[in-house]
Structures are given as structure tokens and as C-alpha cells.
XYZ file of C-alpha atoms in Angstrom:
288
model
C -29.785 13.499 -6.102
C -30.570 9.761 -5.141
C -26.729 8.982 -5.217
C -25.780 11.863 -3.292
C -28.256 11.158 -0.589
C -27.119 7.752 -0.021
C -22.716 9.198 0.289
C -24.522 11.138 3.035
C -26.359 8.457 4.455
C -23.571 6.183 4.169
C -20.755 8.821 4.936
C -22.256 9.618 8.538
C -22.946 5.911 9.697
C -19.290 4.968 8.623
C -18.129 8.198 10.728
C -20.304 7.715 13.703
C -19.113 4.294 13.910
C -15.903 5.652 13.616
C -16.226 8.024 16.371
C -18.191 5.923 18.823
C -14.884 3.259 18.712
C -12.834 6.898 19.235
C -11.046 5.691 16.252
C -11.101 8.662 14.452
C -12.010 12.357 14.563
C -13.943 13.293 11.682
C -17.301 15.022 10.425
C -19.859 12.974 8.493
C -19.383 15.855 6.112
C -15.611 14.878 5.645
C -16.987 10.901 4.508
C -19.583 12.280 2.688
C -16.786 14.160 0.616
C -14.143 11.542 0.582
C -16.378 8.984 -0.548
C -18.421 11.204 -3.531
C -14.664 11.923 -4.818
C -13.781 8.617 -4.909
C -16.915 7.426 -6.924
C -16.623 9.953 -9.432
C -12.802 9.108 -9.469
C -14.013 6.019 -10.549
C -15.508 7.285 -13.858
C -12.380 9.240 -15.043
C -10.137 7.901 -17.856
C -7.158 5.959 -16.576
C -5.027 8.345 -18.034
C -6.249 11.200 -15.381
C -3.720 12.536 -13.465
C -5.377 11.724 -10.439
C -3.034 14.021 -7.879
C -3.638 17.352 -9.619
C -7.186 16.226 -10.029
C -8.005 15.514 -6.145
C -5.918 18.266 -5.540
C -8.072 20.720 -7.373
C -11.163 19.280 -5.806
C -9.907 21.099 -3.006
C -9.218 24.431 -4.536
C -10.671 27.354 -2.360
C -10.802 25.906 0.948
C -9.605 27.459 4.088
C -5.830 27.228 5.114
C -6.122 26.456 8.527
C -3.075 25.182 10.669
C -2.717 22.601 13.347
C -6.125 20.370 13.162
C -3.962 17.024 13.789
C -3.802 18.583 17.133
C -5.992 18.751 19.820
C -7.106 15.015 21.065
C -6.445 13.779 24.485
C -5.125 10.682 22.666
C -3.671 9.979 19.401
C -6.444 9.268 16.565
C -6.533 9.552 13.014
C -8.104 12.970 12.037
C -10.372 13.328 8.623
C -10.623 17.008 7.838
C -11.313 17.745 4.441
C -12.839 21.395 5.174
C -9.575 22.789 6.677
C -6.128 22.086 4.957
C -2.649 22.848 5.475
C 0.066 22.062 3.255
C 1.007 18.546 5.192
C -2.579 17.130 4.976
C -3.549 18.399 1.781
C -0.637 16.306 0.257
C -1.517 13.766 2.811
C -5.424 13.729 1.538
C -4.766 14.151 -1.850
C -2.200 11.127 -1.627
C -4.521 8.980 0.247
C -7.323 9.067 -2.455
C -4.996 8.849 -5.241
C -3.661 5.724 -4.040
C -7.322 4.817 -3.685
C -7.647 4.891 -7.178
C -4.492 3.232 -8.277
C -5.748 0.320 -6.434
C -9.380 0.501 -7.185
C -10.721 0.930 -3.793
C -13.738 3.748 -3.923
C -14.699 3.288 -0.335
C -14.299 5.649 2.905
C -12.928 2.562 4.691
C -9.910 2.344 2.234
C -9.243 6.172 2.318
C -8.941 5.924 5.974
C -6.646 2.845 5.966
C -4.495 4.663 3.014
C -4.483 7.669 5.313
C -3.081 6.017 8.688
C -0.821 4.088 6.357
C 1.041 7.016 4.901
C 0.455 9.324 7.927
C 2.165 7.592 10.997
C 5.401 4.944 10.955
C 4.903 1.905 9.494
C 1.229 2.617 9.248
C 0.281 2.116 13.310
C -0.888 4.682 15.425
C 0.801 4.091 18.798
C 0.733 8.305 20.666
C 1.857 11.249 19.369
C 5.460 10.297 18.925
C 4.258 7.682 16.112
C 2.690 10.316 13.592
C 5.733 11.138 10.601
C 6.179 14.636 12.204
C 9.395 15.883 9.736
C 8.729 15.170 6.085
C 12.304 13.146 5.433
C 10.912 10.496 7.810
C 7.502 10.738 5.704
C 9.144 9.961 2.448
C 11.406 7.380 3.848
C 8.906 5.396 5.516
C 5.987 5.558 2.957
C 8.749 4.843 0.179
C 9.762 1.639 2.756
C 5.852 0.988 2.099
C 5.602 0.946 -1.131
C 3.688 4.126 -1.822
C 6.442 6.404 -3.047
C 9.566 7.086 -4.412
C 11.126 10.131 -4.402
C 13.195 11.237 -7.733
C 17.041 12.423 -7.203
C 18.503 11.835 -10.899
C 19.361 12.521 -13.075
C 22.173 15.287 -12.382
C 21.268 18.013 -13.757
C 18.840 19.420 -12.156
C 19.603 17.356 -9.129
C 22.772 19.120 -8.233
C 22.367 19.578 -5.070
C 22.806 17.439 -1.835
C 20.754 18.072 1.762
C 22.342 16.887 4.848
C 19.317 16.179 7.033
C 19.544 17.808 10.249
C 16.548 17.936 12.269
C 15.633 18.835 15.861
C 13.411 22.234 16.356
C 10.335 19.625 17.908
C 13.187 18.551 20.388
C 14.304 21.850 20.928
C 11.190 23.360 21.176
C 8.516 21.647 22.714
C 6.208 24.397 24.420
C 5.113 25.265 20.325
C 3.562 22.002 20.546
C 0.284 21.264 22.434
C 1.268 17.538 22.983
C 4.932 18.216 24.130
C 3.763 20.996 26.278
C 0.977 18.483 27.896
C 3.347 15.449 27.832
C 6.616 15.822 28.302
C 7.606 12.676 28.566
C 7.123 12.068 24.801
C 10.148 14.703 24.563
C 12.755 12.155 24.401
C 11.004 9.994 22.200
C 10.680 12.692 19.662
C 14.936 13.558 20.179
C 15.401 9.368 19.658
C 13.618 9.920 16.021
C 15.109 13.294 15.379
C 18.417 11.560 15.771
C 17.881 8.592 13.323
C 16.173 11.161 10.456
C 18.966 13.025 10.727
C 22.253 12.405 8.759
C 20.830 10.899 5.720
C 21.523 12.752 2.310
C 19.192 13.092 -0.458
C 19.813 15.309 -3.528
C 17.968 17.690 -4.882
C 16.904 20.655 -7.253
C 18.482 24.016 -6.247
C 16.836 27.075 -6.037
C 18.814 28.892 -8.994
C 17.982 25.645 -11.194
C 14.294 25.792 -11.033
C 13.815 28.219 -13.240
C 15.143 26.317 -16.376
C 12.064 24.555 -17.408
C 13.198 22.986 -20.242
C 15.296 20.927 -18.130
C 13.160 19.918 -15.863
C 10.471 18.850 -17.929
C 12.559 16.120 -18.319
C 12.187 15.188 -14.237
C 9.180 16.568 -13.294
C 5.744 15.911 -14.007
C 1.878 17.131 -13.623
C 1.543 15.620 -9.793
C 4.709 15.181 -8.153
C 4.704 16.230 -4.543
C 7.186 19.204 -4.388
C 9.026 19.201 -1.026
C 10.775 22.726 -0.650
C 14.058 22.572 1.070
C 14.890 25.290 3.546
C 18.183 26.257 5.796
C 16.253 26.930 8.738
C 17.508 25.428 12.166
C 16.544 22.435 12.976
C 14.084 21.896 9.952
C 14.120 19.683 6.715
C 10.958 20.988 4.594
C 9.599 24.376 4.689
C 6.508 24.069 2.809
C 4.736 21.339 0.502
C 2.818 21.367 -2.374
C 1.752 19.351 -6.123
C 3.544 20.285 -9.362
C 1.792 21.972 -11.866
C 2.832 22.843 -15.451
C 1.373 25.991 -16.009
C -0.147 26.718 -19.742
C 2.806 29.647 -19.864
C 4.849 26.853 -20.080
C 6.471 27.085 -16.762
C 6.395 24.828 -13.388
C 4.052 26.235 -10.791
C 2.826 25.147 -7.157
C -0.516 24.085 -6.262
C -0.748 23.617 -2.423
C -2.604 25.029 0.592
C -0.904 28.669 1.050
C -0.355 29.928 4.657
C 0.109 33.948 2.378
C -3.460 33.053 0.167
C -5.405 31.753 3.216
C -6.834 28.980 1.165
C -5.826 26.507 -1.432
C -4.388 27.708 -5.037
C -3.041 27.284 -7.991
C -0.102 29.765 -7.703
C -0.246 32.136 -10.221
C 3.742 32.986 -10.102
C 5.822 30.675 -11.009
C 7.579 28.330 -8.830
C 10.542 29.760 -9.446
C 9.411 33.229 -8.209
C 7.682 31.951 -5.348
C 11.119 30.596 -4.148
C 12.750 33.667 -4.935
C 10.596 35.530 -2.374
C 11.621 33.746 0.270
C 15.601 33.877 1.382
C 15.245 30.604 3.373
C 14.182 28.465 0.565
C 17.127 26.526 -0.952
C 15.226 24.286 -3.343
C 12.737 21.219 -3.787
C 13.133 17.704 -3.651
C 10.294 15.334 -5.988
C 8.171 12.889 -4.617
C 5.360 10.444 -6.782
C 3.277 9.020 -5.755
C 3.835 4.464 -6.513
C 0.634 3.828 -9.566
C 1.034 -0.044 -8.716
């Protein structure tokens, strides 16, 4: 009870510090629960897999779209009572690589956060945040924090030809295109450079052979789902999860459920549902 008081004691000064330099938005509830994960992160074995294990911290908790959005000016947001699937990887990420570098404070979970979350780890506006997952992975592998898997072949069979541009092409669906439309080229300049570039990956039809890819895949990896929509890279994210029927399943913040979960279909079936799904590219997380 003691310890707990002081995360919340702690937790809110950091934050209201935070806010007051309009560094941040956050709720002293978020530091509160950012910081008691990462001190009893600190007293698991080593051999914890630490992304399915922050990840099912957050099991249960609202899906709720959008809450990057909102500020007058670009700030790093803390929201750990509302998820999506974007910043429950992003979240989950952030205190994992906590962990790998044995850092248990709020102050290193925010750094972590703005590291991985905008390009090259700098807020500068809107136009700075990793808006289409390719750039994400590129950029955050540039910095050391992941790597994403493409071999060996099989399962990665498959290649994607990045072509991005809906944001470009469609800025009244977002609140800080609509407001500033100036930023609209910017955003067209970085849909240009993402696209182009060619990564392989698993193909829907191949996903379903687990036996081959336990071999690739493990308890963790970020599962980026491919998709042949216009304009878009990733449909949907999520963390792998071998399931005890011995098949790979999706844990991630569902859009369908509402909340987070464990999906109880299999990964393969939950790509089978939907026609625009082509297949999923692996990401993990960098343990050094």
C-alpha cells in the first residue's frame, strides 16, 4: 500500500511538471501506471517475455481511436486507459525497451516513447510523428530499437511494394490536415520517400502452416498485417502469440472486440475474414 502510494505521489508530480512545460498530454493516472509496471517489471526473471507480458497488462481496456489527436500543437500524448492498435504496440514497445535497458522510471518511458514515436526521435508538428507504419519500422530500426525479420524464404515469399498516399489524398479525415493545410505537402514529401521500398513478407495462404513458422516467429513479435488497400501499407497491428492449441494467434487492441484481446481464432482465420488482408510482416523488438 506504502509503495503504491508513493507511484501515485510520484506519478502526478512527474505529469504535472510535464504538463505545466506543455510537454506532454497525459493523466497522473497514466504515470502512476507506467511507472508501477515498470517496477514490478523489474522483479520478473530475465527470461520473461517482456512484450506479451506488458501487453497483457493491458488486456480489457477500451479500444478507442484517434487520442494522438486533438492538441493545438504537437506534444507527446501518454494514454494508457484508451488504446488503439498503433499505441498499444507503441506503449508496450516503449516499456519493453525500458526493461532491456534497465530504466524503471516514467522519465525513461517517455523518452523511449518520443524516440520510437516521431522521426529520428524529435517532435517538430504534426508532420514529424511516423504516421504510416513502413516509415515506423524503418526509422526505429535506423535507431537501433528494431529489426524487422524477412528470411528465411519460406514463409517469407512474398514481396510488398510500398505505395503510400491516402493522408495526402485525403486530408479532411484528419483533424490536423483539415486545420492546417499547409502541413499537406509536407505529409506528400514523406509519402513519396516511404514509398517504393520493398520488404518481404508472410502471405496470407502461408500463415496457417505453423510448423513452419515456428521457425520465424516468436512469443512477442510485432505482427504488421499487410493490406491492398489504396494508398495504405498496414491495416492493423498487433503482438504474436502462440496459442496453447498450438497455433499463432493475435493479441492487439481490436477495433471488432472494443477492447484489448487475446484473439481467440487463430491468426490465420482472423485474416481470412477480411478480403483486404494480404499477409504480415515481423517486427522485434532490439534486447540490447
Amino acid at each position: 500500500m506504502k509503495r503504491r502510494l508513493l507511484y501515485v505521489i510520484i506519478g502526478a508530480w512527474l505529469s504535472l511538471l510535464a504538463q505545466a512545460a506543455g510537454q506532454e498530454r497525459a493523466l497522473p493516472a497514466d504515470s502512476v501506471t507506467i511507472t508501477q509496471l515498470l517496477q514490478e517489471a523489474k522483479r520478473q526473471p530475465d527470461a520473461t517475455c517482456f512484450p506479451l507480458y506488458f501487453a497483457r497488462k493491458f488486456i480489457g481496456k477500451p479500444y478507442v481511436a484517434h487520442t494522438l489527436e486533438g492538441d493545438k500543437e504537437e506534444r507527446l500524448v501518454v494514454n494508457t486507459r484508451q488504446l488503439d492498435c498503433t499505441t498499444l504496440v507503441e506503449t508496450v514497445t516503449a516499456l519493453t525497451r525500458c526493461v532491456y535497458q534497465k530504466r524503471f522510471s516514467y522519465a525513461a518511458f517517455k523518452q523511449a516513447l518520443q524516440t520510437m514515436r516521431y522521426r529520428g526521435g524529435k517532435i517538430d508538428g504534426y508532420a514529424s510523428r511516423l504516421h504510416y507504419f513502413t516509415e515506423w519500422i524503418t526509422d526505429n530500426t535506423y535507431m537501433g530499437l528494431v529489426n524487422e525479420v524477412q528470411t528465411p524464404n519460406p514463409p517469407f515469399t512474398a514481396v510488398q511494394t510500398v505505395s503510400v498516399g491516402y493522408m495526402g489524398a485525403h486530408p479532411d479525415a484528419y483533424q490536423a490536415l483539415r486545420e492546417h493545410p499547409e502541413l499537406v505537402p509536407q505529409i506528400k514529401k514523406m509519402e513519396q520517400r516511404v514509398s517504393g521500398q520493398k520488404f518481404r513478407y508472410i502471405p496470407k495462404n502461408r500463415v496457417g502452416r505453423s510448423a513452419e513458422l515456428k521457425q520465424t516467429v516468436k512469443d512477442g513479435d510485432i505482427i504488421a498485417i499487410t493490406c491492398k488497400k489504396a494508398g495504405l501499407d498496414i491495416a492493423h497491428l498487433g503482438f504474436a502469440v502462440w496459442g496453447s492449441d498450438g497455433n499463432l494467434h493475435l493479441l492487439n487492441a481490436s477495433q471488432l472486440h472494443k477492447k484489448v484481446v487475446e484473439e481467440p481464432m487463430t491468426l490465420y482465420q482472423y485474416l481470412s475474414k477480411h478480403p483486404s488482408h494480404t499477409g504480415i510482416r515481423i517486427i522485434r523488438i532490439n534486447n540490447k
